[in-house]
XYZ file of C-alpha atoms in Angstrom:
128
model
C -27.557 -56.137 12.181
C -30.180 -58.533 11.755
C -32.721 -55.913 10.694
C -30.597 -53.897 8.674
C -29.545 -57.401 6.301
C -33.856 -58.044 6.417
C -34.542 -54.138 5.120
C -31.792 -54.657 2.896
C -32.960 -57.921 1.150
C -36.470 -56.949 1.149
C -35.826 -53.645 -0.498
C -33.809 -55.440 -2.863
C -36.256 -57.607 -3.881
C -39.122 -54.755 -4.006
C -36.876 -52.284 -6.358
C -35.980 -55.507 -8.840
C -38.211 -54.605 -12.016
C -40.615 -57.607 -12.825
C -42.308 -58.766 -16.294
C -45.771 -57.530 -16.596
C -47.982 -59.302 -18.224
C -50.866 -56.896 -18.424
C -50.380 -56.621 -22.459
C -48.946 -58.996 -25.319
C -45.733 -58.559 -26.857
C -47.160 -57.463 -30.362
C -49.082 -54.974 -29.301
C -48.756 -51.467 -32.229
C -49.723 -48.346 -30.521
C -50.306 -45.828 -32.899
C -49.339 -42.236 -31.694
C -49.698 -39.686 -33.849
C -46.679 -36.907 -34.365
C -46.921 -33.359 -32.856
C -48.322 -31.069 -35.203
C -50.418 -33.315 -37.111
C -53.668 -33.079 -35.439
C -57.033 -33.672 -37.293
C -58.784 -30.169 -37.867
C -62.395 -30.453 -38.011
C -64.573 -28.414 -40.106
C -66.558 -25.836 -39.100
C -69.351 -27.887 -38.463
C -68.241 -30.228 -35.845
C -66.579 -27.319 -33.638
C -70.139 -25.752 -33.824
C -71.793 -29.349 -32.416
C -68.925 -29.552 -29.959
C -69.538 -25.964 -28.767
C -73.552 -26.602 -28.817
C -73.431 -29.366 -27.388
C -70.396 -27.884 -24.149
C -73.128 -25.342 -23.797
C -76.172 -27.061 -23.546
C -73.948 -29.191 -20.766
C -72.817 -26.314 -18.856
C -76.695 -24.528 -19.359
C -78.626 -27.309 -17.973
C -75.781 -28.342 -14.847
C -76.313 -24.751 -14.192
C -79.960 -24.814 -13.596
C -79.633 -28.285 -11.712
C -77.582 -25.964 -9.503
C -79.947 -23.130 -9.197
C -82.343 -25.493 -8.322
C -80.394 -26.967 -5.776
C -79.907 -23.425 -4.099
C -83.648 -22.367 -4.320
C -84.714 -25.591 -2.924
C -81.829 -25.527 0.245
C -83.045 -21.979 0.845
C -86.615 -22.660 1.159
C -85.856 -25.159 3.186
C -83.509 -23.243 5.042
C -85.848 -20.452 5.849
C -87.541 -21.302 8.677
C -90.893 -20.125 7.916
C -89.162 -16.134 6.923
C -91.390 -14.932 4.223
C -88.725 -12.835 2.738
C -86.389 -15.866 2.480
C -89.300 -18.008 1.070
C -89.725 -15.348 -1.797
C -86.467 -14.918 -2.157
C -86.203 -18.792 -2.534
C -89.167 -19.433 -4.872
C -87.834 -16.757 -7.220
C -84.760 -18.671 -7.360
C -86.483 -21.594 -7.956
C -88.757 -19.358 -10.890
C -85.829 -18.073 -12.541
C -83.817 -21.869 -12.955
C -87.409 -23.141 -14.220
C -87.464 -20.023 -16.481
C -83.999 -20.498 -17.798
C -84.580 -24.361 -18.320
C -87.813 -23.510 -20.473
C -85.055 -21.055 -22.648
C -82.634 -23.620 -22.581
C -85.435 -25.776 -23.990
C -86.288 -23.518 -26.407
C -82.736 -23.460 -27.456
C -82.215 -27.017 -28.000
C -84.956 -27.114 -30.312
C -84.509 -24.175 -32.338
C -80.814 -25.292 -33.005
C -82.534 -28.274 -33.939
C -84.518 -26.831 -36.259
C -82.056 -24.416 -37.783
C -79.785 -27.533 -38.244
C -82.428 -29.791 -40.271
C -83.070 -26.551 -42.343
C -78.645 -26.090 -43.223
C -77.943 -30.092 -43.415
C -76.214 -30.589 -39.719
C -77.335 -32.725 -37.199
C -76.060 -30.653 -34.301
C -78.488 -33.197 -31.811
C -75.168 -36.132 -31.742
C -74.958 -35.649 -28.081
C -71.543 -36.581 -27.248
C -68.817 -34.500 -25.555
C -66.182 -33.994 -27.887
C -63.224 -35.193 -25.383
C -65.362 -38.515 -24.340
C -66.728 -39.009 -27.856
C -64.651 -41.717 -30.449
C -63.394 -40.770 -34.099
């Protein structure tokens, strides 16, 4: 009986809703309504889309790189592995050159039309 009166109290006392003073009282959160989201122009979604590309390009050939490097070392001396391995490793150093290549000429197209498409911030972790 003893036990049940303790578990009884204590849970009691742990389900009783405390102040939290993590945040002052006059605190204005400003949410906006559904349906009135800000539409960017054109040439914002084209930086956000250049720049989610790039992102997902280069993690890409990290990860090829990766691969080509854990199957050379993973061969064991097989010299069909090995080649198999360093033409891995070719083609991610080949695709970063393109990637490279990329970057600047959408560089260069953008000084040419008036957008600076090199702000290099993802649009979800990026401020307004």
């Amino acid at each position: 009986m003893k036990k049940i009166a303790l578990s009884t109290a204590l849970l009691g006392y742990l389900l009783q809703a405390g102040t939290v003073l993590a945040q002052g009282r006059d605190v204005v959160v400003n949410i906006t309504p559904p349906g009135s989201a800000i539409v960017a122009d054109l040439s914002t979604v084209i930086k956000n889309a250049l720049v989610i590309v790039f992102s997902v390009a280069a993690f890409l050939v990290l990860i090829f790189l990766i691969i080509g490097a854990f199957q050379w070392i993973m061969s064991g001396g097989d010299k069909e592995a090995v080649g198999k391995a360093r033409s891995r490793i070719t083609h991610a150093l080949i695709g970063l050159v393109i990637l490279a290549l990329a970057f600047v000429i959408t560089s260069v197209v953008g000084q040419i039309i008036g957008v600076d498409f090199l702000q290099l911030k993802l649009p979800f972790l990026g401020s307004r």
